[in-house]
Coordinates of C-alpha atoms in Angstrom, one line a residue:
X1 CA 6.9 44.2 -21.3
X2 CA 10.6 43.2 -21.8
X3 CA 13.6 45.2 -20.6
X4 CA 17.3 44.5 -21.0
X5 CA 19.9 45.6 -18.5
X6 CA 21.2 48.5 -20.6
X7 CA 17.6 49.9 -20.9
X8 CA 17.2 49.8 -17.1
X9 CA 20.5 51.5 -16.5
X10 CA 19.6 54.3 -18.9
X11 CA 16.1 54.6 -17.2
X12 CA 17.7 54.8 -13.8
X13 CA 20.2 57.5 -14.9
X14 CA 17.3 59.6 -16.5
X15 CA 15.2 59.2 -13.4
X16 CA 18.1 60.4 -11.1
X17 CA 18.8 63.4 -13.4
X18 CA 15.2 64.4 -13.5
X19 CA 14.8 64.1 -9.8
X20 CA 18.0 66.2 -9.1
X21 CA 16.7 68.7 -11.8
X22 CA 13.8 69.6 -9.6
X23 CA 11.2 67.0 -10.6
X24 CA 9.1 65.7 -7.7
X25 CA 11.0 62.5 -6.5
X26 CA 8.1 60.5 -5.0
X27 CA 6.7 59.2 -8.3
X28 CA 10.2 58.2 -9.5
X29 CA 11.2 56.0 -6.5
X30 CA 7.7 54.5 -6.5
X31 CA 8.3 53.6 -10.2
X32 CA 11.6 52.0 -9.3
X33 CA 10.0 49.9 -6.6
X34 CA 7.4 48.8 -9.1
X35 CA 10.0 47.9 -11.7
X36 CA 12.0 46.0 -9.0
X37 CA 8.9 43.9 -8.1
X38 CA 8.2 43.3 -11.8
X39 CA 11.7 41.9 -12.3
X40 CA 11.7 39.9 -9.1
X41 CA 8.4 38.1 -10.1
X42 CA 9.4 37.6 -13.7
X43 CA 9.7 34.1 -15.0
X44 CA 12.6 33.5 -14.7
X45 CA 13.4 36.2 -12.1
X46 CA 15.7 39.0 -13.4
X47 CA 17.5 39.5 -10.1
X48 CA 20.3 41.8 -11.4
X49 CA 17.8 44.3 -12.8
X50 CA 15.7 44.1 -9.6
X51 CA 18.8 44.9 -7.5
X52 CA 19.7 47.8 -9.8
X53 CA 16.2 49.3 -9.3
X54 CA 16.2 48.9 -5.6
X55 CA 19.7 50.4 -5.2
X56 CA 18.6 53.4 -7.2
X57 CA 15.8 54.2 -4.8
X58 CA 18.3 55.5 -2.2
X59 CA 19.3 58.3 -4.7
X60 CA 15.9 60.0 -3.9
X61 CA 16.3 60.0 -0.1
X62 CA 12.9 58.4 0.4
X63 CA 11.0 58.5 3.7
X64 CA 12.6 56.6 6.5
X65 CA 9.9 53.8 6.3
X66 CA 10.5 53.3 2.5
X67 CA 14.2 53.4 3.0
X68 CA 14.0 50.7 5.7
X69 CA 11.6 48.6 3.6
X70 CA 14.0 48.9 0.6
X71 CA 16.9 47.7 2.7
X72 CA 14.8 44.7 3.7
X73 CA 13.9 44.0 0.1
X74 CA 17.5 44.2 -1.1
X75 CA 18.7 42.0 1.8
X76 CA 16.0 39.5 1.1
X77 CA 16.7 39.4 -2.7
X78 CA 20.4 39.1 -2.2
X79 CA 20.1 36.5 0.4
X80 CA 17.7 34.2 -1.5
X81 CA 18.9 34.7 -5.0
X82 CA 22.7 35.5 -4.9
X83 CA 25.8 34.4 -3.1
X84 CA 26.6 37.9 -2.0
X85 CA 25.8 37.2 1.7
X86 CA 27.9 40.1 3.1
X87 CA 26.0 42.7 1.1
X88 CA 22.7 41.0 2.1
X89 CA 23.8 41.2 5.7
X90 CA 24.7 44.8 5.4
X91 CA 21.2 45.8 4.1
X92 CA 19.4 43.6 6.6
X93 CA 21.4 45.2 9.5
X94 CA 20.3 48.6 8.3
X95 CA 16.7 47.4 8.1
X96 CA 16.8 46.3 11.7
X97 CA 17.8 49.7 13.0
X98 CA 14.7 51.9 12.3
X99 CA 12.7 53.4 15.1
X100 CA 9.9 51.4 16.6
X101 CA 7.0 52.6 14.3
X102 CA 8.4 50.3 11.6
X103 CA 8.0 47.1 13.6
X104 CA 6.9 44.9 10.7
X105 CA 10.1 45.8 8.8
X106 CA 12.3 45.4 11.9
X107 CA 10.8 42.0 12.8
X108 CA 11.0 40.6 9.3
X109 CA 14.6 41.8 8.9
X110 CA 15.5 40.4 12.3
X111 CA 14.1 37.0 11.3
X112 CA 15.9 37.0 8.0
X113 CA 19.1 38.3 9.4
X114 CA 19.2 35.6 12.1
X115 CA 18.9 33.0 9.3
X116 CA 21.8 34.6 7.5
X117 CA 23.9 34.7 10.7
X118 CA 23.3 30.9 11.2
X119 CA 24.3 30.2 7.6
X120 CA 27.5 32.1 8.3
X121 CA 28.0 30.1 11.6
X122 CA 27.4 33.3 13.6
X123 CA 24.9 31.6 15.9
X124 CA 26.0 33.8 18.9
X125 CA 24.9 36.8 16.9
X126 CA 21.6 35.3 15.8
X127 CA 20.4 34.4 19.3
X128 CA 20.5 37.9 21.0
X129 CA 19.0 39.4 17.8
X130 CA 16.0 37.1 18.1
X131 CA 15.7 37.5 21.9
X132 CA 15.6 41.3 21.5
X133 CA 13.0 41.0 18.7
X134 CA 10.9 38.6 20.8
X135 CA 11.1 41.0 23.8
X136 CA 9.7 44.0 21.8
X137 CA 7.2 42.1 19.6
X138 CA 4.6 41.2 22.2
X139 CA 2.0 43.6 20.8
X140 CA 2.4 41.9 17.3
X141 CA 1.1 38.4 17.8
X142 CA 2.1 37.0 14.4
X143 CA 5.8 38.1 14.7
X144 CA 6.0 37.3 18.4
X145 CA 5.0 33.7 17.7
X146 CA 7.1 33.3 14.6
X147 CA 10.2 34.6 16.3
X148 CA 9.6 32.3 19.3
X149 CA 9.4 29.3 16.9
X150 CA 12.5 30.5 15.1
X151 CA 14.6 30.8 18.3
X152 CA 13.3 27.4 19.5
X153 CA 14.4 25.9 16.2
X154 CA 17.8 27.4 16.6
X155 CA 18.2 25.9 20.1
X156 CA 17.0 22.6 18.7
X157 CA 19.6 22.6 16.0
X158 CA 22.2 23.2 18.7
X159 CA 20.8 20.2 20.6
X160 CA 19.8 22.5 23.5
X161 CA 16.4 20.9 23.8
X162 CA 15.8 22.3 27.3
X163 CA 15.9 25.9 26.1
X164 CA 13.9 25.0 23.1
X165 CA 11.1 23.4 25.2
X166 CA 11.1 26.5 27.5
X167 CA 10.5 28.8 24.6
X168 CA 7.8 26.6 23.1
X169 CA 6.1 26.6 26.5
X170 CA 6.2 30.4 26.6
X171 CA 4.8 30.5 23.1
X172 CA 1.9 28.1 24.1
X173 CA 1.0 30.4 27.0
X174 CA 1.2 33.5 24.9
X175 CA -1.0 31.9 22.2
X176 CA -3.6 31.1 24.9
X177 CA -3.6 34.6 26.1
X178 CA -4.2 36.1 22.6
X179 CA -7.0 33.6 22.0
X180 CA -5.2 31.4 19.4
X181 CA -5.9 27.8 20.4
X182 CA -4.7 26.6 17.0
X183 CA -1.2 28.1 17.5
X184 CA -1.2 27.0 21.1
X185 CA -1.6 23.5 19.8
X186 CA 1.3 24.0 17.4
X187 CA 3.6 25.1 20.2
X188 CA 2.5 22.3 22.5
X189 CA 2.9 19.6 19.8
X190 CA 6.3 21.0 18.9
X191 CA 7.3 20.8 22.6
X192 CA 5.9 17.2 22.7
X193 CA 8.1 16.3 19.8
X194 CA 11.2 17.6 21.6
X195 CA 10.2 15.8 24.8
X196 CA 10.0 12.6 22.9
X197 CA 13.5 13.2 21.5
X198 CA 14.7 13.7 25.1
X199 CA 12.8 10.6 26.2
X200 CA 11.0 12.5 28.9
X201 CA 8.0 10.2 28.7
X202 CA 6.4 11.2 32.0
X203 CA 6.0 14.8 30.6
X204 CA 5.0 13.6 27.2
X205 CA 1.9 11.7 28.2
X206 CA -0.1 14.5 29.9
X207 CA 1.0 17.0 27.1
X208 CA -0.2 14.7 24.3
X209 CA -3.5 14.2 26.2
X210 CA -4.0 18.0 26.4
X211 CA -3.0 18.4 22.8
X212 CA -5.6 15.8 21.8
X213 CA -8.3 17.7 23.6
X214 CA -7.3 21.1 22.1
X215 CA -7.2 19.6 18.6
X216 CA -10.6 17.9 18.9
X217 CA -12.3 21.0 20.4
X218 CA -10.8 23.6 18.0
X219 CA -13.3 24.7 15.3
X220 CA -11.6 26.5 12.4
X221 CA -10.2 26.0 8.9
X222 CA -10.6 22.3 8.0
X223 CA -7.1 21.9 6.6
X224 CA -5.5 23.5 9.6
X225 CA -7.6 21.3 11.9
X226 CA -6.6 18.1 10.0
X227 CA -3.0 19.2 9.9
X228 CA -3.0 19.5 13.7
X229 CA -4.5 16.0 13.8
X230 CA -1.7 14.7 11.5
X231 CA 0.9 16.3 13.7
X232 CA -0.7 14.8 16.9
X233 CA -1.0 11.3 15.3
X234 CA 2.5 11.3 13.9
X235 CA 3.8 11.9 17.4
X236 CA 1.7 9.1 18.8
X237 CA 2.8 6.7 16.1
X238 CA 6.5 7.5 16.5
X239 CA 6.2 7.2 20.2
X240 CA 4.8 3.7 19.9
X241 CA 7.4 2.7 17.3
X242 CA 10.2 4.0 19.5
X243 CA 8.8 1.8 22.2
X244 CA 8.9 -1.2 19.7
X245 CA 5.1 -1.6 20.1
X246 CA 4.3 -2.6 16.5
X247 CA 1.0 -4.2 17.2
X248 CA -0.3 -1.5 19.7
X249 CA 0.4 1.3 17.2
X250 CA -2.0 -0.1 14.5
X251 CA -5.1 1.9 15.5
X252 CA -3.2 5.2 15.6
X253 CA -1.5 4.5 12.3
X254 CA -4.8 3.7 10.7
X255 CA -6.3 7.0 12.0
X256 CA -3.2 8.8 10.6
X257 CA -3.6 7.2 7.2
X258 CA -7.3 8.1 7.1
X259 CA -6.5 11.7 8.2
X260 CA -4.1 12.3 5.4
X261 CA -6.6 10.9 2.9
X262 CA -9.1 13.5 4.3
X263 CA -6.6 16.3 3.8
X264 CA -5.9 15.3 0.2
X265 CA -9.6 15.8 -0.6
X266 CA -9.8 19.3 0.9
X267 CA -9.2 22.5 -1.1
X268 CA -6.9 25.2 0.3
X269 CA -9.1 28.0 1.7
X270 CA -8.0 31.5 0.6
X271 CA -9.8 33.2 3.5
X272 CA -7.2 34.4 6.0
X273 CA -7.8 33.8 9.7
X274 CA -9.2 36.7 11.7
X275 CA -6.5 36.2 14.4
X276 CA -3.0 37.1 13.1
X277 CA -1.6 34.5 15.5
X278 CA -3.3 31.8 13.5
X279 CA -1.2 32.5 10.3
X280 CA 0.9 29.4 10.6
X281 CA 1.0 26.0 8.9
X282 CA 2.9 23.0 10.3
X283 CA 3.8 21.5 7.0
X284 CA 2.6 21.8 3.4
X285 CA 0.0 19.2 2.5
X286 CA 2.4 17.4 0.1
X287 CA 5.1 17.2 2.8
X288 CA 2.6 15.6 5.2
X289 CA 1.8 12.9 2.6
X290 CA 5.5 12.0 2.4
X291 CA 5.7 12.0 6.2
X292 CA 2.8 9.6 6.5
X293 CA 4.4 7.3 3.9
X294 CA 7.6 7.5 6.0
X295 CA 6.1 6.4 9.3
X296 CA 4.2 3.6 7.5
X297 CA 7.5 2.4 6.1
X298 CA 9.0 2.5 9.7
X299 CA 6.1 0.4 10.9
X300 CA 6.3 -2.1 8.1
X301 CA 10.1 -2.4 8.6
X302 CA 9.7 -3.1 12.4
X303 CA 6.8 -5.5 11.8
X304 CA 8.6 -7.4 9.1
X305 CA 6.2 -6.6 6.2
X306 CA 9.1 -5.8 3.9
X307 CA 7.2 -5.9 0.6
X308 CA 4.8 -3.3 2.1
X309 CA 7.8 -1.2 3.2
X310 CA 9.1 -1.4 -0.4
X311 CA 5.8 -0.4 -1.8
X312 CA 5.4 2.7 0.4
X313 CA 9.1 3.7 0.0
X314 CA 8.7 3.7 -3.8
X315 CA 5.6 5.9 -3.5
X316 CA 7.3 8.3 -1.1
X317 CA 10.5 8.6 -3.1
X318 CA 8.5 9.3 -6.3
X319 CA 6.6 12.0 -4.5
X320 CA 9.9 13.4 -3.1
X321 CA 11.5 13.6 -6.6
X322 CA 8.5 15.7 -7.8
X323 CA 8.6 18.0 -4.8
X324 CA 12.4 18.5 -5.0
X325 CA 12.1 19.8 -8.6
X326 CA 10.1 22.8 -7.2
X327 CA 11.1 23.0 -3.5
X328 CA 14.6 23.0 -2.0
X329 CA 13.4 22.6 1.6
X330 CA 16.0 20.8 3.7
X331 CA 13.3 18.6 5.3
X332 CA 12.8 16.9 2.0
X333 CA 16.4 15.7 2.0
X334 CA 16.0 14.5 5.6
X335 CA 12.8 12.5 4.6
X336 CA 14.7 11.0 1.6
X337 CA 17.7 9.9 3.8
X338 CA 15.4 8.3 6.4
X339 CA 13.4 6.5 3.8
X340 CA 16.7 5.2 2.2
X341 CA 18.0 4.1 5.6
X342 CA 14.9 1.9 6.2
X343 CA 14.8 0.5 2.7
X344 CA 18.5 -0.4 2.9
X345 CA 17.8 -2.5 5.9
X346 CA 14.9 -4.2 4.0
X347 CA 17.3 -5.0 1.1
X348 CA 19.8 -6.6 3.4
X349 CA 17.1 -8.8 4.9
X350 CA 15.6 -9.8 1.5
X351 CA 19.0 -10.7 0.0
X352 CA 19.6 -7.7 -2.2
X353 CA 23.0 -6.6 -0.9
X354 CA 24.2 -5.0 -4.2
X355 CA 21.1 -2.7 -4.3
X356 CA 21.5 -1.9 -0.6
X357 CA 25.1 -0.9 -1.2
X358 CA 24.2 1.4 -4.1
X359 CA 21.6 3.0 -1.9
X360 CA 24.1 3.5 0.9
X361 CA 26.3 5.3 -1.6
X362 CA 23.3 7.4 -2.5
X363 CA 22.9 8.4 1.2
X364 CA 26.6 9.3 1.2
X365 CA 26.1 11.6 -1.8
X366 CA 23.1 13.3 -0.1
X367 CA 25.2 13.8 3.0
X368 CA 28.0 15.3 1.0
X369 CA 25.7 18.1 -0.1
X370 CA 24.8 19.1 3.5
X371 CA 27.1 19.1 6.5
X372 CA 24.1 19.3 8.8
X373 CA 22.5 16.2 7.2
X374 CA 25.8 14.3 7.5
X375 CA 26.1 15.3 11.2
X376 CA 22.6 14.1 11.9
X377 CA 23.0 10.8 10.0
X378 CA 26.7 9.8 10.2
X379 CA 26.1 7.2 13.0
X380 CA 23.2 5.7 11.0
X381 CA 25.3 5.6 7.9
X382 CA 28.1 3.7 9.6
X383 CA 25.5 1.4 11.2
X384 CA 24.1 0.5 7.8
X385 CA 27.7 -0.2 6.5
X386 CA 28.2 -2.5 9.6
X387 CA 25.0 -4.4 8.7
X388 CA 26.2 -4.7 5.1
X389 CA 29.6 -6.0 6.3
X390 CA 27.8 -8.7 8.4
X391 CA 25.8 -9.7 5.3
X392 CA 29.0 -10.2 3.2
X393 CA 30.9 -11.8 6.2
X394 CA 33.4 -9.0 6.6
X395 CA 33.4 -9.2 10.4
X396 CA 36.5 -7.0 11.0
X397 CA 35.0 -4.2 8.9
X398 CA 31.6 -4.7 10.6
X399 CA 33.3 -4.2 14.0
X400 CA 35.1 -1.1 12.8
X401 CA 31.8 0.4 11.4
X402 CA 29.8 -0.3 14.5
X403 CA 32.6 1.1 16.7
X404 CA 32.6 4.3 14.6
X405 CA 28.8 4.5 14.9
X406 CA 28.9 4.2 18.7
X407 CA 31.5 7.0 18.8
X408 CA 29.2 9.3 16.8
X409 CA 25.8 8.7 18.4
X410 CA 24.2 10.0 21.6
X411 CA 20.8 8.5 20.7
X412 CA 20.0 5.7 23.2
X413 CA 17.9 3.5 20.9
X414 CA 20.4 3.7 18.1
X415 CA 23.2 3.0 20.6
X416 CA 21.4 -0.1 21.9
X417 CA 20.7 -1.3 18.3
X418 CA 24.4 -0.9 17.4
X419 CA 25.6 -2.7 20.6
X420 CA 23.2 -5.6 19.9
X421 CA 24.6 -6.1 16.4
X422 CA 28.2 -5.7 17.5
X423 CA 27.5 -8.4 20.1
X424 CA 26.3 -10.7 17.2
X425 CA 29.7 -10.0 15.4
X426 CA 31.6 -11.0 18.5
X427 CA 29.5 -14.2 18.9
X428 CA 30.3 -15.2 15.3
X429 CA 34.0 -14.5 15.7
X430 CA 34.1 -16.7 18.8
X431 CA 37.3 -15.3 20.2
X432 CA 36.3 -11.9 21.7
X433 CA 34.9 -13.1 25.0
X434 CA 35.9 -10.2 27.2
X435 CA 34.5 -7.6 24.8
X436 CA 31.3 -9.7 24.3
X437 CA 30.5 -10.1 28.0
X438 CA 31.1 -6.4 28.6
X439 CA 28.6 -5.5 25.8
X440 CA 26.0 -8.0 27.0
X441 CA 26.2 -6.6 30.5
X442 CA 25.3 -3.1 29.1
X443 CA 22.2 -4.5 27.3
X444 CA 21.1 -6.9 30.0
X445 CA 17.3 -7.3 29.3
X446 CA 16.7 -8.6 32.9
X447 CA 17.7 -5.4 34.6
X448 CA 18.7 -1.8 33.9
X449 CA 18.0 -2.2 30.1
X450 CA 19.0 1.2 28.6
X451 CA 15.8 1.9 26.7
X452 CA 12.1 1.3 26.9
X453 CA 11.8 -0.3 23.5
X454 CA 10.0 -3.7 23.6
X455 CA 11.6 -4.7 20.3
X456 CA 15.2 -4.0 21.3
X457 CA 14.7 -5.7 24.7
X458 CA 13.3 -8.8 22.8
X459 CA 16.4 -8.6 20.5
X460 CA 18.7 -8.5 23.6
X461 CA 17.1 -11.7 24.8
X462 CA 17.7 -13.3 21.4
X463 CA 21.4 -12.3 21.4
X464 CA 21.8 -14.0 24.8
X465 CA 20.0 -17.1 23.5
X466 CA 22.2 -17.1 20.4
X467 CA 25.3 -17.0 22.6
X468 CA 24.1 -20.0 24.6
X469 CA 23.5 -21.9 21.3
X470 CA 27.0 -21.1 20.0
X471 CA 28.6 -22.2 23.3
X472 CA 26.7 -25.5 23.2
X473 CA 24.5 -24.8 26.2
X474 CA 21.4 -26.2 24.5
X475 CA 19.3 -26.7 27.6
X476 CA 19.4 -22.9 28.3
X477 CA 16.7 -21.9 25.9
X478 CA 14.9 -19.5 28.4
X479 CA 16.2 -16.4 26.6
X480 CA 15.0 -17.6 23.2
X481 CA 11.6 -18.4 24.6
X482 CA 11.4 -14.9 26.0
X483 CA 12.2 -13.5 22.6
X484 CA 9.4 -15.6 21.0
X485 CA 6.9 -14.6 23.7
X486 CA 7.7 -10.9 23.3
X487 CA 7.9 -10.9 19.5
X488 CA 4.5 -12.7 19.3
X489 CA 2.9 -10.1 21.7
X490 CA 3.8 -7.2 19.3
X491 CA 3.8 -9.0 15.9
X492 CA 7.6 -8.6 15.5
X493 CA 7.7 -11.1 12.6
X494 CA 11.4 -11.1 12.0
X495 CA 12.3 -11.8 15.6
X496 CA 9.6 -14.4 15.7
X497 CA 11.0 -16.2 12.7
X498 CA 14.6 -16.0 14.1
X499 CA 13.6 -17.3 17.5
X500 CA 11.5 -20.1 16.0
X501 CA 14.4 -21.4 13.8
X502 CA 16.9 -21.1 16.7
X503 CA 14.6 -23.1 19.0
X504 CA 14.1 -25.6 16.1
X505 CA 17.9 -26.0 15.8
X506 CA 18.2 -26.4 19.6
X507 CA 15.6 -29.2 19.7
X508 CA 17.2 -30.8 16.7
X509 CA 20.6 -31.0 18.4
X510 CA 18.9 -32.3 21.6
X511 CA 17.3 -35.1 19.4
X512 CA 13.7 -33.8 19.8
X513 CA 12.9 -34.0 16.1
X514 CA 9.1 -33.6 16.5
X515 CA 9.4 -30.4 18.5
X516 CA 12.1 -29.2 16.1
X517 CA 9.8 -29.7 13.2
X518 CA 7.0 -27.8 15.0
X519 CA 9.4 -24.8 15.2
X520 CA 11.1 -24.9 11.9
X521 CA 8.1 -25.3 9.6
X522 CA 6.3 -22.1 10.9
X523 CA 9.7 -20.3 10.9
X524 CA 10.1 -21.2 7.2
X525 CA 6.5 -20.0 6.4
X526 CA 7.0 -16.7 8.2
X527 CA 10.4 -16.1 6.7
X528 CA 8.9 -16.7 3.2
X529 CA 6.2 -14.2 4.0
X530 CA 8.6 -11.5 5.1
X531 CA 10.8 -12.5 3.0
X532 CA 14.0 -13.1 5.1
X533 CA 16.6 -14.8 3.0
X534 CA 18.9 -15.7 5.9
X535 CA 16.2 -17.4 7.9
X536 CA 15.0 -19.2 4.8
X537 CA 18.5 -20.4 4.2
X538 CA 18.9 -21.6 7.8
X539 CA 15.4 -23.1 7.9
X540 CA 15.9 -25.0 4.7
X541 CA 19.2 -26.5 5.8
X542 CA 17.6 -27.5 9.1
X543 CA 14.6 -29.1 7.4
X544 CA 16.9 -31.0 5.1
X545 CA 18.8 -32.5 8.0
X546 CA 15.6 -33.0 10.0
X547 CA 13.8 -34.9 7.3
X548 CA 16.9 -37.0 6.6
X549 CA 17.2 -37.9 10.2
X550 CA 13.5 -38.9 10.2
X551 CA 13.8 -40.9 7.0
X552 CA 11.6 -38.6 5.0
X553 CA 13.6 -38.9 1.8
X554 CA 11.3 -36.9 -0.5
X555 CA 10.9 -34.0 2.0
X556 CA 14.6 -34.0 2.6
X557 CA 15.3 -33.8 -1.2
X558 CA 12.8 -30.9 -1.5
X559 CA 14.4 -29.1 1.4
X560 CA 17.9 -29.7 -0.1
X561 CA 16.7 -28.2 -3.4
X562 CA 15.3 -25.1 -1.6
X563 CA 18.5 -24.7 0.3
X564 CA 20.5 -24.9 -2.9
X565 CA 18.3 -22.3 -4.6
X566 CA 18.6 -19.9 -1.7
X567 CA 22.4 -20.5 -1.5
X568 CA 22.8 -19.7 -5.3
X569 CA 20.7 -16.5 -5.0
X570 CA 22.7 -15.3 -2.0
X571 CA 26.0 -16.2 -3.6
X572 CA 25.2 -14.4 -6.9
X573 CA 24.2 -11.3 -4.9
X574 CA 27.2 -11.6 -2.7
X575 CA 29.6 -11.6 -5.8
X576 CA 27.7 -8.7 -7.4
X577 CA 27.9 -6.6 -4.2
X578 CA 31.6 -7.2 -3.6
X579 CA 32.4 -6.4 -7.2
X580 CA 30.9 -2.9 -7.0
X581 CA 33.3 0.0 -6.4
X582 CA 31.0 1.1 -3.6
X583 CA 32.1 -2.0 -1.7
X584 CA 35.2 0.0 -0.7
X585 CA 33.0 2.1 1.6
X586 CA 33.4 -0.7 4.2
X587 CA 36.9 0.7 4.9
X588 CA 35.7 4.3 5.5
X589 CA 35.6 5.0 9.3
X590 CA 36.6 8.6 9.6
X591 CA 35.6 12.1 8.4
X592 CA 33.0 12.9 5.7
X593 CA 31.9 10.3 3.1
X594 CA 34.5 9.8 0.4
X595 CA 33.7 11.8 -2.8
X596 CA 35.0 9.2 -5.2
X597 CA 35.0 5.4 -4.7
X598 CA 37.7 3.5 -6.6
X599 CA 36.8 0.2 -8.2
X600 CA 38.6 -3.0 -7.0
X601 CA 39.5 -6.3 -8.6
X602 CA 36.5 -8.4 -7.7
X603 CA 35.2 -9.8 -4.3
X604 CA 37.7 -10.4 -1.5
X605 CA 35.4 -11.7 1.2
X606 CA 34.8 -15.2 2.4
X607 CA 31.6 -16.9 1.1
X608 CA 31.8 -19.7 3.7
X609 CA 29.0 -18.3 5.8
X610 CA 26.6 -18.5 2.9
X611 CA 27.1 -22.1 1.9

């Protein structure tokens, strides 16, 4: 049945006249509600007509429950489908007011109204509204749990993780009391996620142990059970990766990948749980698939399997593009940005700077669309620009980008990563001794290292070894050996390759050609496997000199040819990157990302470091 706007207006006028003329009003407002739902669910939805019908309901002075429900419907339709947030707010505030027998209306309205308050930056209005709803909803398990989750999320967005954890703890105990082990696990896993963010590792370990027991013992809907296992394993994998334990994480990662394969073969069960407190899902199945791709990319990046990282990034981004055509959930944009951040680092390592720069620009565009996304990723974005600046030998810009990133982050692992790279800039510049020693003292791997990450601590040893090499202290290779030992222990291939070629160079300078060769050859093999263009360039140059010194003319010629090939590839990519208009991003150090990037007249950076 098809109706245009004029027909609906005429229908509404006739209905009102008939009702005021003595006709029984009940069938007419019910008819209007039916029409409103028809228009709302049409394809595409006819929102204006739906709103007209709902507004007309009030002409009949319907029962208080119907009036409250209609205010809720109007508020919901206006909030989700229009920009008239003030009118939506007005209707939702009226829906919250009814007397207590309309609790389902009141709680749904409170939940939606608090979302709208947050959208309007009225967080101080949202929090007391949710607290009051939580206080009076204890006899309604579904809404009590949902409102607790919502208030915990609000505190998390405000970075008040302590309050969020307290609420999740309350939710876990409530779920236990009402007999919902499934939702208890959801609360506890959510709390575990926040404790990991706070680095409260002593509290995380017993909590994850308890969660593992609950998940294994719970017997219920197979998809819900497997989704709990995915949540649990994602936390375990990210915990290992945060600690830089790339080798130790492999069994958990394999379990996670098997678990998501199991979920993909299960069909959604239409049977609703008997316990209303169980009516929750952590993430849609499709979102979980993208998340598993994401943590696999994170692992591949840390381990130095960059081709594998590229493969899974491509799969994840393809899946995201399909999902974003049907779903505007903010978490999808977050997944996309994190994937791009990791693949950008891969590009810089593999010698694809121009592509990396275009992807940095893509992250800027995504952040322009969401202030919250930019707030969460600004430090990472400036860090990526700093790494790009190093790759094109713009050291002053690299310093400015890293300094900006340090100002914007409170995340200890990211802070340590930035400081480590800034120290490498100062080492290359060779004239910033005071600043360099100050940084190195703050990331001293021998004592009071700021984070528990095995990978970052190994990198800190490498930076100290690099400094000793640049200063000509060739007999002080202890730090480089520590790096090699630590990177071997956890299969950190890039750090292994870097420490091998640095040790090889030290032995070459000391005249120990045999030992130098024993280091450089495996460094070259590993760098080719990653592939790491900078280490390949360094290794091939060293092999050329080494073979020449040993009188191996043919091998020296082959190494020289390899070095020439790597140099040409990097040079061409360097020129391509610096010629892009996006190259001007290296000058951006304040405020939101620039909307338009002006082109410049070719590359302006030195190529000396590449040749």
